[in-house]
Amino acid sequence: ETNPAIHGNIVVWEDGDVGDFNIYGADITDLANPAEFEIVTVEHDQQEPAIFRSTVVWQDNFFGDWDIFAADIWQRNRPVEAQVSSIEKDQQNPVIWDNIVVWQDKFSGNWDIYAADISDFESLRQDPNNVIDFAISTNKSAQVNPDICGNIIVWQDNRNNNWDIFGYNLTTQEEFQITDDSHDQTSPAISENVVVWQDNRNGNSQIYA
């Protein structure tokens, strides 16, 4: 069991063996008796789960490359699954806040950041073509490891020939740079108005905000 994520009283993780990882969850309202349940157990790998309220997202290679899927787990014993992004090339490392799913996408040949509004989950479940997806950052360099909180998306970006942290405001539709040190800043995470990341400007990995 690896790669756990949590929101509220629900924990999700990937469970199984290489080549056949699945996504499971547990309600930990009663810490002494966590109630485990299956979310997706189809063949091939389902990995990197993330959760917000009753929606779980993950990367899935059921079709031979990595795609983004989601499930509504409001009914624990009957999760309702939908495709979020299943175009060619790889879509990986999904994160979610409210109805917005964000991921890194290699459709154009290098890693970009994309997002989708999955507020109409029933429509998406019936037809994946109903997804409302949009680009966040498509610079010709690599953008990877996104995170989201509220209306702010953050990621690591090497457009300046080293890894910096960039952000995007969904409300104003404006991109902004968060770090500009010449060393690498990677693995960002965001909560409210605070961003944290791993930083090697002093010769070893430290945590900055």
PDB file of C-alpha atoms in Angstrom:
ATOM      1  CA  GLU A   1       0.000   0.000   0.000  1.00  0.00           C
ATOM      2  CA  THR A   2       1.609   3.262  -1.141  1.00  0.00           C
ATOM      3  CA  ASN A   3       1.023   6.949  -1.974  1.00  0.00           C
ATOM      4  CA  PRO A   4      -1.730   7.879   0.518  1.00  0.00           C
ATOM      5  CA  ALA A   5      -3.803  11.051   0.309  1.00  0.00           C
ATOM      6  CA  ILE A   6      -6.448  12.370   2.686  1.00  0.00           C
ATOM      7  CA  HIS A   7      -9.336  14.812   2.831  1.00  0.00           C
ATOM      8  CA  GLY A   8     -11.596  15.041   5.844  1.00  0.00           C
ATOM      9  CA  ASN A   9     -12.078  11.548   7.240  1.00  0.00           C
ATOM     10  CA  ILE A  10     -11.338   9.661   3.991  1.00  0.00           C
ATOM     11  CA  VAL A  11      -7.914   8.218   3.163  1.00  0.00           C
ATOM     12  CA  VAL A  12      -7.120   6.895  -0.325  1.00  0.00           C
ATOM     13  CA  TRP A  13      -4.058   5.015  -1.596  1.00  0.00           C
ATOM     14  CA  GLU A  14      -2.733   2.703  -4.314  1.00  0.00           C
ATOM     15  CA  ASP A  15      -2.760  -0.961  -3.391  1.00  0.00           C
ATOM     16  CA  GLY A  16      -1.381  -4.068  -5.089  1.00  0.00           C
ATOM     17  CA  ASP A  17       1.665  -5.031  -7.156  1.00  0.00           C
ATOM     18  CA  VAL A  18       3.576  -3.360  -9.978  1.00  0.00           C
ATOM     19  CA  GLY A  19       1.525  -3.778 -13.144  1.00  0.00           C
ATOM     20  CA  ASP A  20      -1.742  -4.112 -11.250  1.00  0.00           C
ATOM     21  CA  PHE A  21      -2.037  -1.335  -8.688  1.00  0.00           C
ATOM     22  CA  ASN A  22      -5.596  -0.446  -7.649  1.00  0.00           C
ATOM     23  CA  ILE A  23      -7.128   2.441  -5.720  1.00  0.00           C
ATOM     24  CA  TYR A  24      -8.648   1.824  -2.289  1.00  0.00           C
ATOM     25  CA  GLY A  25     -10.119   4.055   0.363  1.00  0.00           C
ATOM     26  CA  ALA A  26     -10.949   3.967   4.069  1.00  0.00           C
ATOM     27  CA  ASP A  27     -13.304   5.956   6.252  1.00  0.00           C
ATOM     28  CA  ILE A  28     -11.328   6.726   9.424  1.00  0.00           C
ATOM     29  CA  THR A  29     -14.124   8.424  11.360  1.00  0.00           C
ATOM     30  CA  ASP A  30     -13.584   5.661  13.938  1.00  0.00           C
ATOM     31  CA  LEU A  31      -9.793   5.532  14.120  1.00  0.00           C
ATOM     32  CA  ALA A  32      -9.892   2.217  15.925  1.00  0.00           C
ATOM     33  CA  ASN A  33     -11.961   0.616  13.167  1.00  0.00           C
ATOM     34  CA  PRO A  34     -11.212   2.112   9.724  1.00  0.00           C
ATOM     35  CA  ALA A  35     -13.816   1.027   7.158  1.00  0.00           C
ATOM     36  CA  GLU A  36     -11.966   0.043   3.967  1.00  0.00           C
ATOM     37  CA  PHE A  37     -13.591   0.021   0.512  1.00  0.00           C
ATOM     38  CA  GLU A  38     -12.615  -0.468  -3.134  1.00  0.00           C
ATOM     39  CA  ILE A  39     -12.599   2.496  -5.506  1.00  0.00           C
ATOM     40  CA  VAL A  40     -11.216   0.984  -8.715  1.00  0.00           C
ATOM     41  CA  THR A  41      -9.794  -2.524  -9.177  1.00  0.00           C
ATOM     42  CA  VAL A  42      -9.645  -3.025 -12.951  1.00  0.00           C
ATOM     43  CA  GLU A  43      -6.581  -4.533 -14.630  1.00  0.00           C
ATOM     44  CA  HIS A  44      -3.366  -2.562 -15.257  1.00  0.00           C
ATOM     45  CA  ASP A  45      -2.142   0.246 -12.989  1.00  0.00           C
ATOM     46  CA  GLN A  46      -4.209   2.884 -11.227  1.00  0.00           C
ATOM     47  CA  GLN A  47      -1.857   5.149  -9.262  1.00  0.00           C
ATOM     48  CA  GLU A  48      -1.237   8.574  -7.651  1.00  0.00           C
ATOM     49  CA  PRO A  49      -4.686   9.119  -6.096  1.00  0.00           C
ATOM     50  CA  ALA A  50      -5.847  12.496  -4.810  1.00  0.00           C
ATOM     51  CA  ILE A  51      -9.107  13.347  -3.067  1.00  0.00           C
ATOM     52  CA  PHE A  52     -11.361  16.316  -2.378  1.00  0.00           C
ATOM     53  CA  ARG A  53     -14.578  15.671  -0.441  1.00  0.00           C
ATOM     54  CA  SER A  54     -16.222  12.688  -2.193  1.00  0.00           C
ATOM     55  CA  THR A  55     -14.253  12.881  -5.462  1.00  0.00           C
ATOM     56  CA  VAL A  56     -11.124  10.798  -6.036  1.00  0.00           C
ATOM     57  CA  VAL A  57      -8.841  11.234  -9.054  1.00  0.00           C
ATOM     58  CA  TRP A  58      -5.927   9.092 -10.225  1.00  0.00           C
ATOM     59  CA  GLN A  59      -3.706   8.261 -13.210  1.00  0.00           C
ATOM     60  CA  ASP A  60      -4.711   5.091 -15.070  1.00  0.00           C
ATOM     61  CA  ASN A  61      -2.945   3.104 -17.819  1.00  0.00           C
ATOM     62  CA  PHE A  62      -5.899   0.863 -18.694  1.00  0.00           C
ATOM     63  CA  PHE A  63      -5.745   2.056 -22.333  1.00  0.00           C
ATOM     64  CA  GLY A  64      -1.959   1.648 -22.669  1.00  0.00           C
ATOM     65  CA  ASP A  65      -0.848   5.142 -21.712  1.00  0.00           C
ATOM     66  CA  TRP A  66      -1.495   7.261 -18.622  1.00  0.00           C
ATOM     67  CA  ASP A  67      -4.919   8.923 -18.480  1.00  0.00           C
ATOM     68  CA  ILE A  68      -6.804  10.764 -15.744  1.00  0.00           C
ATOM     69  CA  PHE A  69      -9.898   9.210 -14.180  1.00  0.00           C
ATOM     70  CA  ALA A  70     -12.206  10.236 -11.348  1.00  0.00           C
ATOM     71  CA  ALA A  71     -14.748   8.559  -9.087  1.00  0.00           C
ATOM     72  CA  ASP A  72     -17.580   9.854  -6.954  1.00  0.00           C
ATOM     73  CA  ILE A  73     -17.371   7.835  -3.722  1.00  0.00           C
ATOM     74  CA  TRP A  74     -20.380   9.374  -1.983  1.00  0.00           C
ATOM     75  CA  GLN A  75     -21.825   5.834  -1.879  1.00  0.00           C
ATOM     76  CA  ARG A  76     -18.860   3.902  -0.553  1.00  0.00           C
ATOM     77  CA  ASN A  77     -19.990   0.536  -1.925  1.00  0.00           C
ATOM     78  CA  ARG A  78     -20.936   1.930  -5.351  1.00  0.00           C
ATOM     79  CA  PRO A  79     -18.278   4.383  -6.611  1.00  0.00           C
ATOM     80  CA  VAL A  80     -19.255   6.057  -9.894  1.00  0.00           C
ATOM     81  CA  GLU A  81     -16.327   6.353 -12.301  1.00  0.00           C
ATOM     82  CA  ALA A  82     -15.681   8.819 -15.160  1.00  0.00           C
ATOM     83  CA  GLN A  83     -12.866   9.693 -17.553  1.00  0.00           C
ATOM     84  CA  VAL A  84     -11.354  13.141 -17.126  1.00  0.00           C
ATOM     85  CA  SER A  85      -8.635  13.040 -19.803  1.00  0.00           C
ATOM     86  CA  SER A  86      -7.965  10.064 -22.070  1.00  0.00           C
ATOM     87  CA  ILE A  87      -6.283  11.648 -25.099  1.00  0.00           C
ATOM     88  CA  GLU A  88      -3.084  10.143 -26.503  1.00  0.00           C
ATOM     89  CA  LYS A  89       0.274  10.551 -24.761  1.00  0.00           C
ATOM     90  CA  ASP A  90       0.555  10.644 -20.962  1.00  0.00           C
ATOM     91  CA  GLN A  91      -1.484  12.590 -18.416  1.00  0.00           C
ATOM     92  CA  GLN A  92      -0.112  12.122 -14.890  1.00  0.00           C
ATOM     93  CA  ASN A  93       0.053  13.399 -11.297  1.00  0.00           C
ATOM     94  CA  PRO A  94      -3.527  14.633 -10.870  1.00  0.00           C
ATOM     95  CA  VAL A  95      -4.604  16.897  -8.017  1.00  0.00           C
ATOM     96  CA  ILE A  96      -8.061  18.207  -7.210  1.00  0.00           C
ATOM     97  CA  TRP A  97      -9.732  21.094  -5.435  1.00  0.00           C
ATOM     98  CA  ASP A  98     -13.514  21.426  -5.436  1.00  0.00           C
ATOM     99  CA  ASN A  99     -14.541  20.674  -9.058  1.00  0.00           C
ATOM    100  CA  ILE A 100     -11.174  21.472 -10.688  1.00  0.00           C
ATOM    101  CA  VAL A 101      -8.743  18.654 -11.564  1.00  0.00           C
ATOM    102  CA  VAL A 102      -5.186  19.588 -12.547  1.00  0.00           C
ATOM    103  CA  TRP A 103      -2.483  17.363 -14.040  1.00  0.00           C
ATOM    104  CA  GLN A 104       0.752  17.341 -16.064  1.00  0.00           C
ATOM    105  CA  ASP A 105       0.176  16.496 -19.735  1.00  0.00           C
ATOM    106  CA  LYS A 106       2.586  15.351 -22.480  1.00  0.00           C
ATOM    107  CA  PHE A 107       0.204  15.679 -25.437  1.00  0.00           C
ATOM    108  CA  SER A 108       2.357  18.349 -27.111  1.00  0.00           C
ATOM    109  CA  GLY A 109       5.608  16.392 -26.643  1.00  0.00           C
ATOM    110  CA  ASN A 110       6.783  18.076 -23.443  1.00  0.00           C
ATOM    111  CA  TRP A 111       5.139  18.326 -20.033  1.00  0.00           C
ATOM    112  CA  ASP A 112       2.477  21.031 -19.719  1.00  0.00           C
ATOM    113  CA  ILE A 113      -0.106  21.792 -17.034  1.00  0.00           C
ATOM    114  CA  TYR A 114      -3.783  21.261 -17.855  1.00  0.00           C
ATOM    115  CA  ALA A 115      -6.988  21.399 -15.854  1.00  0.00           C
ATOM    116  CA  ALA A 116     -10.616  20.335 -16.198  1.00  0.00           C
ATOM    117  CA  ASP A 117     -13.899  21.383 -14.644  1.00  0.00           C
ATOM    118  CA  ILE A 118     -15.760  18.217 -13.606  1.00  0.00           C
ATOM    119  CA  SER A 119     -18.688  19.910 -11.869  1.00  0.00           C
ATOM    120  CA  ASP A 120     -21.123  18.169 -14.252  1.00  0.00           C
ATOM    121  CA  PHE A 121     -19.934  14.712 -13.215  1.00  0.00           C
ATOM    122  CA  GLU A 122     -22.981  12.862 -14.551  1.00  0.00           C
ATOM    123  CA  SER A 123     -22.500  14.328 -18.023  1.00  0.00           C
ATOM    124  CA  LEU A 124     -18.823  13.410 -17.912  1.00  0.00           C
ATOM    125  CA  ARG A 125     -19.643   9.870 -16.826  1.00  0.00           C
ATOM    126  CA  GLN A 126     -21.988   9.393 -19.774  1.00  0.00           C
ATOM    127  CA  ASP A 127     -19.595  10.803 -22.389  1.00  0.00           C
ATOM    128  CA  PRO A 128     -15.902  11.678 -21.787  1.00  0.00           C
ATOM    129  CA  ASN A 129     -16.095  14.152 -24.675  1.00  0.00           C
ATOM    130  CA  ASN A 130     -18.186  16.393 -22.416  1.00  0.00           C
ATOM    131  CA  VAL A 131     -15.126  17.248 -20.332  1.00  0.00           C
ATOM    132  CA  ILE A 132     -14.323  20.958 -20.105  1.00  0.00           C
ATOM    133  CA  ASP A 133     -10.517  21.009 -20.074  1.00  0.00           C
ATOM    134  CA  PHE A 134      -8.173  23.960 -20.552  1.00  0.00           C
ATOM    135  CA  ALA A 135      -4.468  24.768 -20.609  1.00  0.00           C
ATOM    136  CA  ILE A 136      -2.796  26.338 -17.579  1.00  0.00           C
ATOM    137  CA  SER A 137       0.800  26.491 -18.842  1.00  0.00           C
ATOM    138  CA  THR A 138       2.113  25.319 -22.230  1.00  0.00           C
ATOM    139  CA  ASN A 139       5.579  26.846 -22.250  1.00  0.00           C
ATOM    140  CA  LYS A 140       8.016  24.824 -24.418  1.00  0.00           C
ATOM    141  CA  SER A 141       9.994  23.841 -21.322  1.00  0.00           C
ATOM    142  CA  ALA A 142       8.719  21.296 -18.785  1.00  0.00           C
ATOM    143  CA  GLN A 143       6.005  22.045 -16.220  1.00  0.00           C
ATOM    144  CA  VAL A 144       5.391  19.230 -13.703  1.00  0.00           C
ATOM    145  CA  ASN A 145       4.185  18.407 -10.176  1.00  0.00           C
ATOM    146  CA  PRO A 146       1.093  20.619  -9.925  1.00  0.00           C
ATOM    147  CA  ASP A 147      -0.899  21.371  -6.796  1.00  0.00           C
ATOM    148  CA  ILE A 148      -4.054  23.423  -6.270  1.00  0.00           C
ATOM    149  CA  CYS A 149      -5.844  25.207  -3.467  1.00  0.00           C
ATOM    150  CA  GLY A 150      -8.824  27.468  -4.084  1.00  0.00           C
ATOM    151  CA  ASN A 151      -8.189  29.485  -7.239  1.00  0.00           C
ATOM    152  CA  ILE A 152      -4.379  29.098  -7.239  1.00  0.00           C
ATOM    153  CA  ILE A 153      -2.443  26.389  -9.105  1.00  0.00           C
ATOM    154  CA  VAL A 154       1.302  25.927  -8.532  1.00  0.00           C
ATOM    155  CA  TRP A 155       3.929  23.764 -10.260  1.00  0.00           C
ATOM    156  CA  GLN A 156       7.673  23.413 -10.878  1.00  0.00           C
ATOM    157  CA  ASP A 157       8.915  24.862 -14.174  1.00  0.00           C
ATOM    158  CA  ASN A 158      12.306  24.758 -15.932  1.00  0.00           C
ATOM    159  CA  ARG A 159      11.815  27.523 -18.523  1.00  0.00           C
ATOM    160  CA  ASN A 160      14.774  29.392 -16.964  1.00  0.00           C
ATOM    161  CA  ASN A 161      17.103  26.374 -17.290  1.00  0.00           C
ATOM    162  CA  ASN A 162      16.577  25.429 -13.649  1.00  0.00           C
ATOM    163  CA  TRP A 163      13.510  24.434 -11.667  1.00  0.00           C
ATOM    164  CA  ASP A 164      11.480  27.375 -10.362  1.00  0.00           C
ATOM    165  CA  ILE A 165       8.018  27.518  -8.810  1.00  0.00           C
ATOM    166  CA  PHE A 166       5.285  29.175 -10.857  1.00  0.00           C
ATOM    167  CA  GLY A 167       1.624  29.848 -10.150  1.00  0.00           C
ATOM    168  CA  TYR A 168      -1.631  30.578 -11.971  1.00  0.00           C
ATOM    169  CA  ASN A 169      -4.704  32.434 -10.747  1.00  0.00           C
ATOM    170  CA  LEU A 170      -7.876  30.802 -12.102  1.00  0.00           C
ATOM    171  CA  THR A 171      -9.931  33.914 -11.326  1.00  0.00           C
ATOM    172  CA  THR A 172      -7.760  36.450 -13.129  1.00  0.00           C
ATOM    173  CA  GLN A 173      -6.315  33.904 -15.607  1.00  0.00           C
ATOM    174  CA  GLU A 174      -2.839  35.265 -14.901  1.00  0.00           C
ATOM    175  CA  GLU A 175       0.424  33.330 -14.523  1.00  0.00           C
ATOM    176  CA  PHE A 176       3.081  34.471 -12.060  1.00  0.00           C
ATOM    177  CA  GLN A 177       6.554  33.390 -10.947  1.00  0.00           C
ATOM    178  CA  ILE A 178       7.015  32.512  -7.268  1.00  0.00           C
ATOM    179  CA  THR A 179      10.757  31.713  -7.056  1.00  0.00           C
ATOM    180  CA  ASP A 180      13.680  32.984  -9.140  1.00  0.00           C
ATOM    181  CA  ASP A 181      16.761  31.588  -7.400  1.00  0.00           C
ATOM    182  CA  SER A 182      19.293  30.043  -9.823  1.00  0.00           C
ATOM    183  CA  HIS A 183      19.201  26.705  -7.991  1.00  0.00           C
ATOM    184  CA  ASP A 184      16.365  24.177  -8.145  1.00  0.00           C
ATOM    185  CA  GLN A 185      13.048  24.626  -6.366  1.00  0.00           C
ATOM    186  CA  THR A 186      10.804  21.574  -6.761  1.00  0.00           C
ATOM    187  CA  SER A 187       7.795  19.642  -5.405  1.00  0.00           C
ATOM    188  CA  PRO A 188       5.516  22.572  -4.510  1.00  0.00           C
ATOM    189  CA  ALA A 189       2.439  22.285  -2.303  1.00  0.00           C
ATOM    190  CA  ILE A 190      -0.102  24.977  -1.491  1.00  0.00           C
ATOM    191  CA  SER A 191      -2.609  25.662   1.287  1.00  0.00           C
ATOM    192  CA  GLU A 192      -4.555  28.925   1.407  1.00  0.00           C
ATOM    193  CA  ASN A 193      -2.000  31.671   0.552  1.00  0.00           C
ATOM    194  CA  VAL A 194       1.138  29.752   1.520  1.00  0.00           C
ATOM    195  CA  VAL A 195       3.281  27.753  -0.918  1.00  0.00           C
ATOM    196  CA  VAL A 196       6.032  25.386   0.259  1.00  0.00           C
ATOM    197  CA  TRP A 197       8.694  23.621  -1.785  1.00  0.00           C
ATOM    198  CA  GLN A 198      11.973  21.691  -1.715  1.00  0.00           C
ATOM    199  CA  ASP A 199      14.976  24.003  -2.322  1.00  0.00           C
ATOM    200  CA  ASN A 200      18.671  23.187  -2.883  1.00  0.00           C
ATOM    201  CA  ARG A 201      20.111  26.734  -2.962  1.00  0.00           C
ATOM    202  CA  ASN A 202      22.333  25.907   0.032  1.00  0.00           C
ATOM    203  CA  GLY A 203      23.744  22.693  -1.422  1.00  0.00           C
ATOM    204  CA  ASN A 204      21.303  20.287   0.194  1.00  0.00           C
ATOM    205  CA  SER A 205      17.526  19.895   0.101  1.00  0.00           C
ATOM    206  CA  GLN A 206      15.726  22.239   2.488  1.00  0.00           C
ATOM    207  CA  ILE A 207      12.116  23.404   2.806  1.00  0.00           C
ATOM    208  CA  TYR A 208      11.217  26.991   1.919  1.00  0.00           C
ATOM    209  CA  ALA A 209       7.899  28.853   1.790  1.00  0.00           C
TER     210      ALA A 209
END
